[in-house]
Amino acid sequence: MKVYKSFTRLLVNDWKACVSFYKDIMQFDIVQEDEQGGYAEFNVAQMKLSIFRRSEMAQMIHNHEKPPTAECQDTVALIFTVHDLEDECIKIKQKGIKLTTEPMNNPMYGIKTAYLRDPDENLIGLYQMLV
């Protein structure tokens, strides 16, 4: 298999709130936004992140009869490496977003991490390398 393009696609219930979150709070560059089709795409470093309405995907793959939610642990986490974790966390808090976990050192992996959630409760990890 030769892969020439790669995306991470979040399937969300509240498309509009999630697009606003990634555009306004995370300040990712949006390259495509189609509210009617329930699709948006962002450039994030060397990755493409797309936001797609969960119900649209369910229709597309013919599993719309299944319940859209169920109690479970997180099944996906978006991980972004930043240069200054403390500074990024301050900026996020100033925008009214609550961190799921405050910045903490994880010397076993040589990183400092913090976590937050988008409006659809997807887990987002912010990492800074410990030198």
mmCIF file of C-alpha atoms in Angstrom:
data_model
loop_
_atom_site.group_PDB
_atom_site.id
_atom_site.type_symbol
_atom_site.label_atom_id
_atom_site.label_comp_id
_atom_site.label_asym_id
_atom_site.label_seq_id
_atom_site.Cartn_x
_atom_site.Cartn_y
_atom_site.Cartn_z
ATOM 1 C CA MET A 1 0.000 0.000 0.000
ATOM 2 C CA LYS A 2 1.381 3.390 -0.998
ATOM 3 C CA VAL A 3 -0.122 6.188 1.022
ATOM 4 C CA TYR A 4 0.199 9.667 -0.444
ATOM 5 C CA LYS A 5 -2.068 11.587 1.928
ATOM 6 C CA SER A 6 -3.111 11.034 5.499
ATOM 7 C CA PHE A 7 -5.943 12.497 7.571
ATOM 8 C CA THR A 8 -7.194 12.174 11.072
ATOM 9 C CA ARG A 9 -10.974 12.451 10.939
ATOM 10 C CA LEU A 10 -13.070 13.139 13.990
ATOM 11 C CA LEU A 11 -16.669 12.023 13.737
ATOM 12 C CA VAL A 12 -18.659 14.489 15.818
ATOM 13 C CA ASN A 13 -22.228 15.169 16.849
ATOM 14 C CA ASP A 14 -21.984 18.950 17.233
ATOM 15 C CA TRP A 15 -20.184 19.835 13.991
ATOM 16 C CA LYS A 16 -20.550 23.596 14.267
ATOM 17 C CA ALA A 17 -19.220 23.798 17.838
ATOM 18 C CA CYS A 18 -16.298 21.511 17.005
ATOM 19 C CA VAL A 19 -15.327 23.482 13.893
ATOM 20 C CA SER A 20 -15.441 26.704 15.924
ATOM 21 C CA PHE A 21 -13.330 25.090 18.641
ATOM 22 C CA TYR A 22 -10.556 23.974 16.276
ATOM 23 C CA LYS A 23 -10.673 27.263 14.360
ATOM 24 C CA ASP A 24 -11.050 29.787 17.198
ATOM 25 C CA ILE A 25 -9.642 28.083 20.296
ATOM 26 C CA MET A 26 -6.929 25.859 18.830
ATOM 27 C CA GLN A 27 -6.347 28.397 16.011
ATOM 28 C CA PHE A 28 -5.774 25.757 13.326
ATOM 29 C CA ASP A 29 -5.777 26.912 9.700
ATOM 30 C CA ILE A 30 -9.040 25.912 8.072
ATOM 31 C CA VAL A 31 -8.754 24.943 4.403
ATOM 32 C CA GLN A 32 -12.290 23.699 3.774
ATOM 33 C CA GLU A 33 -15.615 24.311 5.498
ATOM 34 C CA ASP A 34 -18.915 22.869 4.275
ATOM 35 C CA GLU A 35 -21.626 23.146 6.909
ATOM 36 C CA GLN A 36 -24.302 21.639 4.667
ATOM 37 C CA GLY A 37 -22.154 18.557 4.007
ATOM 38 C CA GLY A 38 -20.957 18.450 7.610
ATOM 39 C CA TYR A 39 -17.264 18.515 6.686
ATOM 40 C CA ALA A 40 -14.332 20.757 7.565
ATOM 41 C CA GLU A 41 -10.609 20.331 7.072
ATOM 42 C CA PHE A 42 -7.667 21.926 8.864
ATOM 43 C CA ASN A 43 -3.918 21.988 8.286
ATOM 44 C CA VAL A 44 -2.177 21.088 11.536
ATOM 45 C CA ALA A 45 1.619 20.942 11.207
ATOM 46 C CA GLN A 46 2.226 18.063 8.757
ATOM 47 C CA MET A 47 -1.196 16.527 9.413
ATOM 48 C CA LYS A 48 -4.640 17.129 7.984
ATOM 49 C CA LEU A 49 -7.444 17.095 10.530
ATOM 50 C CA SER A 50 -10.977 16.756 9.266
ATOM 51 C CA ILE A 51 -14.192 17.167 11.216
ATOM 52 C CA PHE A 52 -17.143 15.207 9.853
ATOM 53 C CA ARG A 53 -20.684 14.966 11.135
ATOM 54 C CA ARG A 54 -21.089 11.548 12.765
ATOM 55 C CA SER A 55 -24.592 11.076 11.346
ATOM 56 C CA GLU A 56 -23.314 11.681 7.798
ATOM 57 C CA MET A 57 -20.662 8.978 8.195
ATOM 58 C CA ALA A 58 -23.233 6.574 9.674
ATOM 59 C CA GLN A 59 -25.406 7.058 6.588
ATOM 60 C CA MET A 60 -22.415 6.601 4.304
ATOM 61 C CA ILE A 61 -21.344 3.286 5.830
ATOM 62 C CA HIS A 62 -24.906 2.059 6.433
ATOM 63 C CA ASN A 63 -24.796 1.733 10.211
ATOM 64 C CA HIS A 64 -27.181 4.552 11.096
ATOM 65 C CA GLU A 65 -29.438 2.108 12.988
ATOM 66 C CA LYS A 66 -26.811 1.759 15.721
ATOM 67 C CA PRO A 67 -26.980 4.084 18.743
ATOM 68 C CA PRO A 68 -24.779 7.157 18.230
ATOM 69 C CA THR A 69 -23.471 7.064 21.807
ATOM 70 C CA ALA A 70 -22.551 4.430 24.323
ATOM 71 C CA GLU A 71 -20.752 4.475 27.636
ATOM 72 C CA CYS A 72 -17.119 3.631 27.053
ATOM 73 C CA GLN A 73 -13.572 4.783 27.531
ATOM 74 C CA ASP A 74 -12.038 7.187 25.035
ATOM 75 C CA THR A 75 -11.385 5.537 21.701
ATOM 76 C CA VAL A 76 -9.337 8.293 20.107
ATOM 77 C CA ALA A 77 -7.016 11.045 21.253
ATOM 78 C CA LEU A 78 -5.579 13.843 19.167
ATOM 79 C CA ILE A 79 -2.004 14.542 20.218
ATOM 80 C CA PHE A 80 -0.256 17.813 19.399
ATOM 81 C CA THR A 81 3.344 18.643 20.287
ATOM 82 C CA VAL A 82 3.936 22.255 21.322
ATOM 83 C CA HIS A 83 7.064 24.225 22.202
ATOM 84 C CA ASP A 84 5.779 25.850 25.415
ATOM 85 C CA LEU A 85 3.063 23.813 27.117
ATOM 86 C CA GLU A 86 2.500 26.220 30.013
ATOM 87 C CA ASP A 87 2.005 29.158 27.635
ATOM 88 C CA GLU A 88 -0.422 27.215 25.423
ATOM 89 C CA CYS A 89 -2.434 26.134 28.478
ATOM 90 C CA ILE A 90 -2.680 29.731 29.673
ATOM 91 C CA LYS A 91 -3.963 30.806 26.241
ATOM 92 C CA ILE A 92 -6.526 27.990 26.187
ATOM 93 C CA LYS A 93 -7.781 28.858 29.686
ATOM 94 C CA GLN A 94 -8.058 32.532 28.730
ATOM 95 C CA LYS A 95 -10.465 31.428 25.999
ATOM 96 C CA GLY A 96 -12.702 29.802 28.614
ATOM 97 C CA ILE A 97 -11.654 26.198 28.044
ATOM 98 C CA LYS A 98 -11.149 23.976 31.082
ATOM 99 C CA LEU A 99 -8.216 21.575 31.044
ATOM 100 C CA THR A 100 -9.036 17.938 31.784
ATOM 101 C CA THR A 101 -5.603 17.618 33.414
ATOM 102 C CA GLU A 102 -3.206 20.411 34.256
ATOM 103 C CA PRO A 103 0.340 20.310 32.842
ATOM 104 C CA MET A 104 2.357 17.494 34.396
ATOM 105 C CA ASN A 105 5.794 16.011 33.830
ATOM 106 C CA ASN A 106 6.035 12.451 32.629
ATOM 107 C CA PRO A 107 9.776 11.742 32.972
ATOM 108 C CA MET A 108 9.332 8.096 31.941
ATOM 109 C CA TYR A 109 8.555 9.304 28.408
ATOM 110 C CA GLY A 110 10.541 12.547 28.549
ATOM 111 C CA ILE A 111 7.465 14.719 28.067
ATOM 112 C CA LYS A 112 5.262 17.226 29.831
ATOM 113 C CA THR A 113 1.545 16.812 29.081
ATOM 114 C CA ALA A 114 -1.848 18.429 29.558
ATOM 115 C CA TYR A 115 -5.267 17.315 28.338
ATOM 116 C CA LEU A 116 -8.503 19.005 27.317
ATOM 117 C CA ARG A 117 -11.660 18.128 25.418
ATOM 118 C CA ASP A 118 -13.354 19.620 22.402
ATOM 119 C CA PRO A 119 -17.114 20.380 22.421
ATOM 120 C CA ASP A 120 -17.857 16.786 21.376
ATOM 121 C CA GLU A 121 -15.768 15.435 24.302
ATOM 122 C CA ASN A 122 -12.908 14.168 22.100
ATOM 123 C CA LEU A 123 -9.706 13.940 24.114
ATOM 124 C CA ILE A 124 -6.849 16.248 23.110
ATOM 125 C CA GLY A 125 -3.334 15.859 24.467
ATOM 126 C CA LEU A 126 -0.759 18.636 24.360
ATOM 127 C CA TYR A 127 2.871 17.527 24.737
ATOM 128 C CA GLN A 128 6.143 19.304 25.275
ATOM 129 C CA MET A 129 9.435 17.452 25.100
ATOM 130 C CA LEU A 130 11.482 17.607 28.304
ATOM 131 C CA VAL A 131 15.069 18.387 27.452
#
